[in-house]
């Protein structure tokens, strides 16, 4: 069975504020050296999907720079490989994506010309680890037309911010509610679809020319009674980066504080692949004190670092304190500075003796800022 992977990575997410001023939400850095899209892309490759299209639109430069030719994911291939699918200007008009269904519809040439029979559609800003093979087997065992990945959410999630599904005992979905105040269940749709390619093309040709541009709202939900749409339950860790700053901060701290979670995300079901960079190993001087932290390669630590995630090339000078914070690539914390409950983007400088302290929510510093 051949499967085409499609990753929706054109989202902006205003809830991420300064973190997406210059990048798409799928390109947001996570866990010291990764980008959000690394997880969905690695899941596909680890599941044997070697032809993947990434649909971009908002601020794609950072994401395209990260993906390059797809070499790190073994997608720089003569057959298949990585395709960046951007909106474009043609002889007859401008073709900006007007929704998820429209984005795929505008790239149906890729579906039509490929020899794959099935399509797996995922989101580039979701953090989770799985092999999709069991989901494929479930799809065929149920005789499904479409299979959606779902998860029973606990109280750490705001269920009103997610689409929820109602299923029959055999897993067939009979109702989907998108972000309502009183959802009928806590079973949320995780943005992953598995569907026959030719059925997908039929549904898109029926919906998009009629002005219906959203894959879930305008294509799947109106056809629930006609198609056999099933829910495949996922029981592992899952977070959606674009839900906001607090969700992003919480996600990094959860991984920092749980060995079991780190094993699930980085060891189980294969590696998480990412763009390689030529940094030396992290260096700790005689004055360094580090506890419960992720320190990426290229960091030079001379101060105190506690409960924090430091990306590649961060410098913490003697006498500086970094606590409960996320500090991104090539940022410098000078002597005596204090950083607490903060998210600092790339290439910032916190001058000597300065303080950057968040209160109830983490304070966020955008790229290239000097405090």
Coordinates of C-alpha atoms in Angstrom, one line a residue:
X1 CA 0.0 0.0 0.0
X2 CA 1.4 3.4 -1.0
X3 CA 0.4 6.5 1.1
X4 CA 0.9 10.1 0.3
X5 CA 1.5 12.3 3.3
X6 CA 0.2 15.9 3.4
X7 CA 1.1 18.3 6.2
X8 CA -1.0 21.4 6.7
X9 CA 1.6 24.0 7.8
X10 CA 0.3 27.4 6.6
X11 CA -1.2 28.5 9.9
X12 CA -0.5 31.8 11.6
X13 CA -2.0 31.4 15.1
X14 CA -2.3 34.8 16.6
X15 CA -2.5 33.2 20.0
X16 CA 1.3 32.6 19.8
X17 CA 1.9 36.4 19.5
X18 CA 5.5 37.4 19.2
X19 CA 6.7 33.8 18.5
X20 CA 5.0 33.9 15.1
X21 CA 5.8 37.4 14.0
X22 CA 8.4 36.0 11.6
X23 CA 7.6 32.3 11.3
X24 CA 4.6 29.9 10.8
X25 CA 3.4 28.0 13.9
X26 CA 4.8 24.8 12.4
X27 CA 8.3 26.3 12.5
X28 CA 8.1 27.3 16.2
X29 CA 11.2 25.9 18.0
X30 CA 10.5 23.3 20.7
X31 CA 12.5 21.2 23.2
X32 CA 16.0 22.6 22.6
X33 CA 16.7 21.8 19.0
X34 CA 13.5 20.8 17.2
X35 CA 10.7 22.6 15.3
X36 CA 7.1 21.6 15.7
X37 CA 6.8 20.1 12.3
X38 CA 9.6 17.7 13.0
X39 CA 7.1 15.4 14.9
X40 CA 4.5 14.9 12.3
X41 CA 7.1 14.7 9.6
X42 CA 9.1 12.1 11.5
X43 CA 5.9 10.1 12.3
X44 CA 5.2 9.9 8.6
X45 CA 8.8 8.8 7.7
X46 CA 8.9 6.3 10.6
X47 CA 5.6 4.8 9.3
X48 CA 7.1 4.2 5.8
X49 CA 5.6 7.3 4.1
X50 CA 8.3 8.7 1.8
X51 CA 6.4 11.1 -0.3
X52 CA 5.2 14.1 1.7
X53 CA 3.8 17.5 0.6
X54 CA 4.0 20.4 3.0
X55 CA 1.3 23.0 2.4
X56 CA 2.6 26.4 3.5
X57 CA 1.3 30.0 3.2
X58 CA 1.9 32.3 6.2
X59 CA 5.5 33.4 6.7
X60 CA 7.1 30.3 5.1
X61 CA 10.8 31.4 5.0
X62 CA 11.8 30.0 8.3
X63 CA 9.9 26.7 7.7
X64 CA 11.5 26.3 4.2
X65 CA 14.9 27.0 5.5
X66 CA 14.4 24.3 8.2
X67 CA 13.1 21.7 5.8
X68 CA 15.6 22.4 2.9
X69 CA 15.7 19.4 0.6
X70 CA 14.3 17.0 3.2
X71 CA 17.7 15.3 3.6
X72 CA 17.5 14.9 7.4
X73 CA 14.2 13.0 7.0
X74 CA 15.6 10.8 4.2
X75 CA 13.2 12.6 1.8
X76 CA 15.8 13.9 -0.7
X77 CA 14.8 11.1 -3.1
X78 CA 14.7 10.5 -6.9
X79 CA 11.2 9.0 -6.5
X80 CA 8.8 10.6 -3.9
X81 CA 10.5 12.8 -1.3
X82 CA 9.6 16.2 0.0
X83 CA 7.4 18.8 -1.8
X84 CA 6.8 22.3 -0.6
X85 CA 3.4 23.4 -1.8
X86 CA 3.0 27.1 -1.7
X87 CA 0.1 29.3 -3.1
X88 CA 1.1 31.0 -6.4
X89 CA 0.2 33.5 -9.0
X90 CA -0.9 32.1 -12.4
X91 CA -2.0 33.4 -15.8
X92 CA -5.6 33.5 -14.7
X93 CA -5.4 34.8 -11.1
X94 CA -3.9 34.6 -7.6
X95 CA -4.3 31.4 -5.8
X96 CA -4.1 32.0 -2.1
X97 CA -5.3 29.1 0.1
X98 CA -8.8 30.0 1.4
X99 CA -8.9 27.0 3.8
X100 CA -7.6 23.5 4.3
X101 CA -9.8 21.9 1.7
X102 CA -8.9 24.6 -0.8
X103 CA -5.2 24.2 -0.1
X104 CA -5.4 20.5 -1.0
X105 CA -7.7 21.2 -4.0
X106 CA -5.2 23.6 -5.5
X107 CA -2.6 20.8 -5.4
X108 CA -4.7 18.0 -6.8
X109 CA -2.2 17.6 -9.6
X110 CA 0.1 16.0 -7.0
X111 CA -2.7 13.5 -6.1
X112 CA -3.7 12.9 -9.7
X113 CA -0.2 12.2 -10.9
X114 CA 1.0 10.0 -8.0
X115 CA 0.6 6.2 -7.8
X116 CA -0.5 6.3 -4.1
X117 CA -4.0 5.0 -3.3
X118 CA -4.4 6.7 0.1
X119 CA -3.7 10.0 1.7
X120 CA -2.7 10.7 5.3
X121 CA -3.3 14.4 6.2
X122 CA -1.8 15.8 9.4
X123 CA -1.0 19.2 11.0
X124 CA 2.5 20.6 11.2
X125 CA 2.0 22.2 14.6
X126 CA 1.0 19.2 16.7
X127 CA 3.4 17.5 19.1
X128 CA 2.9 13.7 19.4
X129 CA 4.6 10.5 18.5
X130 CA 3.0 7.5 16.9
X131 CA 3.3 5.0 14.0
X132 CA 0.3 5.3 11.7
X133 CA 0.3 1.7 10.6
X134 CA -2.2 0.5 13.3
X135 CA -4.5 3.3 12.2
X136 CA -4.3 2.1 8.6
X137 CA -5.1 -1.5 9.7
X138 CA -8.1 -0.2 11.8
X139 CA -9.3 1.8 8.7
X140 CA -9.4 -1.4 6.6
X141 CA -10.8 -3.6 9.4
X142 CA -13.8 -1.2 9.8
X143 CA -14.3 -0.8 6.1
X144 CA -14.1 2.9 6.6
X145 CA -14.3 5.7 4.0
X146 CA -12.5 8.1 6.3
X147 CA -10.7 7.5 9.6
X148 CA -10.0 10.4 12.0
X149 CA -7.5 10.3 14.9
X150 CA -9.1 11.2 18.2
X151 CA -8.1 11.4 21.9
X152 CA -10.0 11.6 25.2
X153 CA -8.8 14.9 26.7
X154 CA -8.3 15.4 30.4
X155 CA -8.8 18.6 32.4
X156 CA -5.4 20.0 31.4
X157 CA -7.0 20.9 28.1
X158 CA -9.6 23.6 27.4
X159 CA -12.0 21.3 25.6
X160 CA -14.0 24.2 24.2
X161 CA -11.0 25.0 21.9
X162 CA -11.2 21.6 20.1
X163 CA -13.5 19.8 17.8
X164 CA -15.2 16.9 19.6
X165 CA -16.8 13.8 18.2
X166 CA -19.6 11.5 19.2
X167 CA -19.2 7.8 18.3
X168 CA -21.3 4.7 18.2
X169 CA -19.9 1.7 20.2
X170 CA -18.1 0.3 17.2
X171 CA -16.3 3.6 16.7
X172 CA -18.3 5.1 13.8
X173 CA -18.6 8.9 14.2
X174 CA -22.2 10.2 14.1
X175 CA -21.6 13.8 15.2
X176 CA -18.7 16.3 15.2
X177 CA -18.9 19.6 17.0
X178 CA -16.3 22.2 16.3
X179 CA -15.2 24.4 19.3
X180 CA -18.5 24.7 21.1
X181 CA -19.1 25.9 24.7
X182 CA -20.7 22.7 25.9
X183 CA -19.1 19.9 23.9
X184 CA -21.1 16.6 24.0
X185 CA -17.9 14.5 24.8
X186 CA -14.3 15.0 25.7
X187 CA -13.2 13.0 22.7
X188 CA -11.3 15.5 20.5
X189 CA -10.4 15.3 16.9
X190 CA -6.6 15.6 16.5
X191 CA -6.4 16.9 12.9
X192 CA -5.3 13.6 11.3
X193 CA -7.3 12.2 8.4
X194 CA -6.7 8.9 6.5
X195 CA -8.7 8.6 3.3
X196 CA -8.7 6.9 -0.1
X197 CA -7.2 9.4 -2.6
X198 CA -9.9 9.1 -5.2
X199 CA -12.6 9.6 -2.6
X200 CA -10.8 12.7 -1.4
X201 CA -10.6 14.1 -4.9
X202 CA -14.3 13.5 -5.4
X203 CA -15.2 15.2 -2.2
X204 CA -13.0 18.2 -2.9
X205 CA -14.4 18.7 -6.5
X206 CA -17.9 18.6 -5.0
X207 CA -17.1 21.2 -2.2
X208 CA -14.4 23.7 -3.2
X209 CA -15.9 25.0 -6.5
X210 CA -19.1 25.6 -4.5
X211 CA -17.2 27.9 -2.1
X212 CA -16.7 25.4 0.7
X213 CA -13.1 25.6 1.7
X214 CA -12.6 23.9 5.1
X215 CA -11.8 20.2 5.1
X216 CA -13.6 19.3 8.4
X217 CA -16.5 21.8 8.4
X218 CA -17.3 21.8 4.7
X219 CA -16.3 18.3 3.5
X220 CA -16.3 15.8 6.3
X221 CA -19.2 17.0 8.6
X222 CA -21.8 17.4 5.8
X223 CA -21.1 13.9 4.6
X224 CA -21.1 12.1 8.0
X225 CA -24.4 10.4 7.3
X226 CA -23.4 9.3 3.8
X227 CA -19.9 8.1 4.5
X228 CA -18.5 5.6 7.0
X229 CA -16.3 7.9 9.1
X230 CA -14.5 6.1 12.0
X231 CA -12.6 7.3 15.0
X232 CA -9.2 5.8 15.8
X233 CA -8.3 6.5 19.5
X234 CA -4.8 7.7 20.3
X235 CA -3.7 7.3 24.0
X236 CA -0.3 9.0 23.9
X237 CA 0.9 12.5 24.6
X238 CA -0.5 15.2 22.3
X239 CA -0.4 19.0 22.3
X240 CA -1.3 21.6 19.8
X241 CA 1.4 24.4 19.7
X242 CA -0.9 27.0 18.1
X243 CA -3.3 27.1 21.1
X244 CA -1.2 29.8 22.6
X245 CA 1.8 31.0 24.7
X246 CA 0.7 29.2 27.8
X247 CA 0.2 25.9 25.9
X248 CA 3.6 26.3 24.4
X249 CA 5.2 27.0 27.7
X250 CA 3.4 24.2 29.5
X251 CA 4.4 21.7 26.8
X252 CA 8.1 22.5 27.1
X253 CA 7.9 22.3 31.0
X254 CA 6.0 18.9 30.8
X255 CA 8.7 17.3 28.7
X256 CA 11.4 18.8 31.0
X257 CA 9.8 17.4 34.1
X258 CA 8.8 13.8 32.9
X259 CA 11.4 11.2 32.0
X260 CA 8.5 8.9 30.8
X261 CA 7.3 11.6 28.5
X262 CA 10.8 12.2 27.1
X263 CA 11.1 8.5 26.3
X264 CA 7.7 8.5 24.6
X265 CA 8.5 11.5 22.4
X266 CA 12.2 10.9 21.6
X267 CA 12.8 7.1 21.9
X268 CA 9.5 5.2 21.3
X269 CA 8.4 4.7 17.7
X270 CA 11.6 5.8 16.2
X271 CA 13.7 9.0 16.1
X272 CA 12.6 12.5 15.8
X273 CA 14.6 13.9 12.9
X274 CA 15.5 17.6 12.6
X275 CA 17.9 19.9 10.8
X276 CA 21.5 19.3 11.8
X277 CA 23.7 22.2 12.7
X278 CA 27.5 22.4 13.3
X279 CA 27.6 23.4 17.0
X280 CA 30.2 21.9 19.4
X281 CA 29.1 20.1 22.6
X282 CA 27.8 22.3 25.4
X283 CA 30.5 23.7 27.7
X284 CA 30.1 24.1 31.4
X285 CA 32.7 26.3 33.2
X286 CA 33.8 26.1 36.8
X287 CA 31.1 28.5 38.0
X288 CA 28.2 26.8 36.2
X289 CA 25.3 25.3 38.3
X290 CA 22.6 23.5 36.3
X291 CA 19.6 21.5 37.5
X292 CA 16.6 19.9 35.7
X293 CA 17.3 21.6 32.4
X294 CA 17.7 20.8 28.7
X295 CA 20.9 22.2 27.4
X296 CA 21.4 22.0 23.6
X297 CA 24.8 21.7 21.9
X298 CA 26.8 24.9 21.5
X299 CA 25.7 26.4 24.8
X300 CA 28.3 27.9 27.2
X301 CA 27.1 27.9 30.8
X302 CA 28.9 29.9 33.5
X303 CA 25.9 31.0 35.6
X304 CA 22.9 29.2 37.3
X305 CA 20.3 27.4 35.1
X306 CA 17.3 25.8 36.8
X307 CA 14.1 24.2 35.3
X308 CA 14.8 25.6 31.8
X309 CA 15.1 24.7 28.2
X310 CA 18.2 26.3 26.4
X311 CA 18.4 26.0 22.6
X312 CA 21.6 25.8 20.6
X313 CA 24.3 28.4 21.2
X314 CA 22.9 30.1 24.2
X315 CA 25.4 31.8 26.5
X316 CA 24.8 32.2 30.2
X317 CA 27.6 34.3 31.8
X318 CA 28.9 34.1 35.4
X319 CA 26.5 35.3 38.0
X320 CA 23.4 35.2 35.7
X321 CA 20.3 33.3 36.8
X322 CA 17.9 31.5 34.4
X323 CA 14.9 29.8 36.0
X324 CA 11.6 28.3 34.6
X325 CA 12.4 29.7 31.2
X326 CA 12.8 28.9 27.5
X327 CA 15.7 30.5 25.9
X328 CA 16.1 30.1 22.1
X329 CA 19.1 29.9 19.8
X330 CA 22.2 32.2 20.2
X331 CA 20.7 34.4 22.9
X332 CA 23.2 35.8 25.5
X333 CA 22.4 36.3 29.2
X334 CA 25.1 38.6 30.5
X335 CA 26.7 38.7 34.0
X336 CA 24.3 39.2 36.9
X337 CA 21.2 39.2 34.8
X338 CA 18.0 37.4 36.1
X339 CA 15.6 35.6 33.7
X340 CA 12.6 34.0 35.3
X341 CA 9.3 32.6 33.9
X342 CA 10.3 33.9 30.4
X343 CA 10.3 32.8 26.8
X344 CA 13.2 34.5 24.9
X345 CA 13.3 34.1 21.1
X346 CA 16.5 33.8 19.0
X347 CA 19.5 36.2 19.1
X348 CA 18.4 38.3 22.1
X349 CA 20.7 39.9 24.6
X350 CA 19.9 40.4 28.3
X351 CA 22.4 43.0 29.5
X352 CA 24.4 42.7 32.7
X353 CA 22.3 43.1 35.9
X354 CA 19.0 43.4 34.0
X355 CA 15.9 41.5 35.1
X356 CA 13.3 39.8 32.9
X357 CA 10.7 38.2 35.1
X358 CA 7.2 36.9 34.2
X359 CA 4.4 36.9 36.6
X360 CA 1.2 34.8 36.2
X361 CA 2.1 34.3 32.6
X362 CA 5.6 34.0 31.0
X363 CA 7.0 37.2 29.6
X364 CA 7.9 36.8 25.9
X365 CA 10.7 38.6 24.1
X366 CA 10.8 38.5 20.3
X367 CA 13.8 38.0 18.1
X368 CA 16.9 40.3 18.1
X369 CA 15.7 42.3 21.2
X370 CA 18.2 43.8 23.6
X371 CA 17.1 44.4 27.3

